[in-house]
């Protein structure tokens, strides 16, 4: 299902390895889908969601020749994981998601954003693109990133007509829409 959604089949079949608890050095498992023992046994993340998420990273790396910023890579992986599982990973009404990160913050400081807030913002950005444009637009952006001279912002301007500042404002509005629609459901 991940290959269908991404309209791409990787050159090699990825290998899956169950990583023992306490393993600190994941570098020895580079290029593999890693399933940590402790996550497999939790109900929040299932092997299905982890595999679809990590497999999406493998496809993204091949499609872009590893020329993809972390926040967008993670946003796409969460988007695909959510599609596969049919379950929303984030409760957008949770107060911890109140702050909307500027795209520059995501791009330059993703690993320092607390908890899963960066992942949520990245996912909302990808969901915005696929909802207000379409998945084909997202795939065009991904495919053009194989040219390392092209930045994500240039492609957002080309395909969305939005620079980072304009996209940020659209995301603030979109997050409000999502929260309102969530309130109407409950």
PDB file of C-alpha atoms in Angstrom, residues 21-131:
ATOM      1  CA  UNK A  21      15.781  -2.562  23.923  1.00  0.00           C
ATOM      2  CA  UNK A  22      18.666  -0.398  25.020  1.00  0.00           C
ATOM      3  CA  UNK A  23      20.321  -0.273  21.592  1.00  0.00           C
ATOM      4  CA  UNK A  24      21.846   3.179  21.382  1.00  0.00           C
ATOM      5  CA  UNK A  25      23.646   3.043  18.046  1.00  0.00           C
ATOM      6  CA  UNK A  26      21.057   2.799  15.288  1.00  0.00           C
ATOM      7  CA  UNK A  27      23.732   3.518  12.647  1.00  0.00           C
ATOM      8  CA  UNK A  28      24.521  -0.185  12.398  1.00  0.00           C
ATOM      9  CA  UNK A  29      20.938  -0.629  11.135  1.00  0.00           C
ATOM     10  CA  UNK A  30      21.059   2.163   8.517  1.00  0.00           C
ATOM     11  CA  UNK A  31      18.857   1.463   5.502  1.00  0.00           C
ATOM     12  CA  UNK A  32      16.791  -1.090   7.397  1.00  0.00           C
ATOM     13  CA  UNK A  33      13.341  -0.714   8.866  1.00  0.00           C
ATOM     14  CA  UNK A  34      13.978  -0.735  12.592  1.00  0.00           C
ATOM     15  CA  UNK A  35      11.304  -1.948  14.999  1.00  0.00           C
ATOM     16  CA  UNK A  36      12.327  -1.263  18.580  1.00  0.00           C
ATOM     17  CA  UNK A  37      11.170  -3.985  20.998  1.00  0.00           C
ATOM     18  CA  UNK A  38       9.579  -1.498  23.366  1.00  0.00           C
ATOM     19  CA  UNK A  39       7.363   0.052  20.671  1.00  0.00           C
ATOM     20  CA  UNK A  40       6.160  -3.251  19.248  1.00  0.00           C
ATOM     21  CA  UNK A  41       4.651  -4.079  22.607  1.00  0.00           C
ATOM     22  CA  UNK A  42       2.784  -0.779  23.010  1.00  0.00           C
ATOM     23  CA  UNK A  43      -0.678  -0.064  21.656  1.00  0.00           C
ATOM     24  CA  UNK A  44       0.116   3.470  20.468  1.00  0.00           C
ATOM     25  CA  UNK A  45       2.439   2.403  17.667  1.00  0.00           C
ATOM     26  CA  UNK A  46       1.822  -0.911  15.976  1.00  0.00           C
ATOM     27  CA  UNK A  47       4.257  -2.798  13.754  1.00  0.00           C
ATOM     28  CA  UNK A  48       2.022  -1.845  10.797  1.00  0.00           C
ATOM     29  CA  UNK A  49       2.297   1.888  11.481  1.00  0.00           C
ATOM     30  CA  UNK A  50       6.028   1.736  12.203  1.00  0.00           C
ATOM     31  CA  UNK A  51       6.768  -0.286   9.067  1.00  0.00           C
ATOM     32  CA  UNK A  52       4.682   1.980   6.824  1.00  0.00           C
ATOM     33  CA  UNK A  53       6.303   5.071   8.361  1.00  0.00           C
ATOM     34  CA  UNK A  54       9.872   3.783   8.041  1.00  0.00           C
ATOM     35  CA  UNK A  55       9.272   2.310   4.578  1.00  0.00           C
ATOM     36  CA  UNK A  56       8.066   5.745   3.435  1.00  0.00           C
ATOM     37  CA  UNK A  57      11.438   7.179   4.518  1.00  0.00           C
ATOM     38  CA  UNK A  58      13.211   4.602   2.336  1.00  0.00           C
ATOM     39  CA  UNK A  59      11.092   5.569  -0.669  1.00  0.00           C
ATOM     40  CA  UNK A  60      11.567   9.299   0.021  1.00  0.00           C
ATOM     41  CA  UNK A  61      15.349   8.843   0.143  1.00  0.00           C
ATOM     42  CA  UNK A  62      15.357   7.043  -3.204  1.00  0.00           C
ATOM     43  CA  UNK A  63      12.995   9.484  -4.899  1.00  0.00           C
ATOM     44  CA  UNK A  64      14.882  12.574  -3.742  1.00  0.00           C
ATOM     45  CA  UNK A  65      18.404  11.128  -3.762  1.00  0.00           C
ATOM     46  CA  UNK A  66      18.408  11.960  -0.049  1.00  0.00           C
ATOM     47  CA  UNK A  67      17.712  15.637  -0.781  1.00  0.00           C
ATOM     48  CA  UNK A  68      14.739  16.095   1.554  1.00  0.00           C
ATOM     49  CA  UNK A  69      14.597  18.135   4.756  1.00  0.00           C
ATOM     50  CA  UNK A  70      13.755  16.142   7.859  1.00  0.00           C
ATOM     51  CA  UNK A  71      10.479  17.874   8.671  1.00  0.00           C
ATOM     52  CA  UNK A  72       8.999  17.183   5.221  1.00  0.00           C
ATOM     53  CA  UNK A  73      10.286  13.602   5.226  1.00  0.00           C
ATOM     54  CA  UNK A  74       8.622  13.032   8.630  1.00  0.00           C
ATOM     55  CA  UNK A  75       5.407  14.776   7.574  1.00  0.00           C
ATOM     56  CA  UNK A  76       5.085  12.545   4.522  1.00  0.00           C
ATOM     57  CA  UNK A  77       5.858   9.432   6.592  1.00  0.00           C
ATOM     58  CA  UNK A  78       3.166  10.320   9.159  1.00  0.00           C
ATOM     59  CA  UNK A  79       0.717  11.105   6.340  1.00  0.00           C
ATOM     60  CA  UNK A  80       1.284   7.664   4.766  1.00  0.00           C
ATOM     61  CA  UNK A  81       1.222   5.937   8.165  1.00  0.00           C
ATOM     62  CA  UNK A  82      -2.126   7.608   8.918  1.00  0.00           C
ATOM     63  CA  UNK A  83      -3.512   6.549   5.546  1.00  0.00           C
ATOM     64  CA  UNK A  84      -2.408   2.931   6.080  1.00  0.00           C
ATOM     65  CA  UNK A  85      -3.667   2.677   9.670  1.00  0.00           C
ATOM     66  CA  UNK A  86      -6.814   4.754   9.190  1.00  0.00           C
ATOM     67  CA  UNK A  87      -6.093   6.369  12.565  1.00  0.00           C
ATOM     68  CA  UNK A  88      -5.103   9.952  13.291  1.00  0.00           C
ATOM     69  CA  UNK A  89      -1.867  10.011  15.246  1.00  0.00           C
ATOM     70  CA  UNK A  90      -2.429  13.447  16.794  1.00  0.00           C
ATOM     71  CA  UNK A  91      -5.342  14.943  18.695  1.00  0.00           C
ATOM     72  CA  UNK A  92      -5.139  18.397  17.168  1.00  0.00           C
ATOM     73  CA  UNK A  93      -7.235  19.836  20.012  1.00  0.00           C
ATOM     74  CA  UNK A  94      -4.501  19.030  22.527  1.00  0.00           C
ATOM     75  CA  UNK A  95      -3.055  22.263  23.944  1.00  0.00           C
ATOM     76  CA  UNK A  96       0.503  21.108  23.219  1.00  0.00           C
ATOM     77  CA  UNK A  97      -0.259  21.635  19.517  1.00  0.00           C
ATOM     78  CA  UNK A  98      -1.443  25.245  19.958  1.00  0.00           C
ATOM     79  CA  UNK A  99       1.754  26.769  18.628  1.00  0.00           C
ATOM     80  CA  UNK A 100       2.198  26.711  14.863  1.00  0.00           C
ATOM     81  CA  UNK A 101       5.845  26.453  13.896  1.00  0.00           C
ATOM     82  CA  UNK A 102       7.167  28.591  11.057  1.00  0.00           C
ATOM     83  CA  UNK A 103       8.540  26.465   8.239  1.00  0.00           C
ATOM     84  CA  UNK A 104      11.999  27.942   8.901  1.00  0.00           C
ATOM     85  CA  UNK A 105      11.758  26.700  12.513  1.00  0.00           C
ATOM     86  CA  UNK A 106      10.917  23.217  11.272  1.00  0.00           C
ATOM     87  CA  UNK A 107      13.687  23.297   8.715  1.00  0.00           C
ATOM     88  CA  UNK A 108      16.431  24.642  10.967  1.00  0.00           C
ATOM     89  CA  UNK A 109      15.486  23.235  14.362  1.00  0.00           C
ATOM     90  CA  UNK A 110      13.323  20.124  13.856  1.00  0.00           C
ATOM     91  CA  UNK A 111      15.318  17.854  16.163  1.00  0.00           C
ATOM     92  CA  UNK A 112      15.006  20.363  19.038  1.00  0.00           C
ATOM     93  CA  UNK A 113      11.229  20.761  18.872  1.00  0.00           C
ATOM     94  CA  UNK A 114       9.746  19.158  22.002  1.00  0.00           C
ATOM     95  CA  UNK A 115       7.878  15.859  21.962  1.00  0.00           C
ATOM     96  CA  UNK A 116       5.963  15.107  18.805  1.00  0.00           C
ATOM     97  CA  UNK A 117       5.002  18.731  18.091  1.00  0.00           C
ATOM     98  CA  UNK A 118       7.332  18.958  15.090  1.00  0.00           C
ATOM     99  CA  UNK A 119       5.937  15.716  13.683  1.00  0.00           C
ATOM    100  CA  UNK A 120       2.400  17.036  14.122  1.00  0.00           C
ATOM    101  CA  UNK A 121       3.223  20.312  12.365  1.00  0.00           C
ATOM    102  CA  UNK A 122       4.990  18.478   9.541  1.00  0.00           C
ATOM    103  CA  UNK A 123       1.986  16.161   9.137  1.00  0.00           C
ATOM    104  CA  UNK A 124      -0.458  19.081   9.122  1.00  0.00           C
ATOM    105  CA  UNK A 125       1.631  20.745   6.409  1.00  0.00           C
ATOM    106  CA  UNK A 126       1.533  17.626   4.223  1.00  0.00           C
ATOM    107  CA  UNK A 127      -2.178  17.153   4.939  1.00  0.00           C
ATOM    108  CA  UNK A 128      -2.774  20.803   3.945  1.00  0.00           C
ATOM    109  CA  UNK A 129      -0.996  20.243   0.627  1.00  0.00           C
ATOM    110  CA  UNK A 130      -2.920  17.062  -0.179  1.00  0.00           C
ATOM    111  CA  UNK A 131      -6.261  18.546   0.939  1.00  0.00           C
TER     112      UNK A 131
END
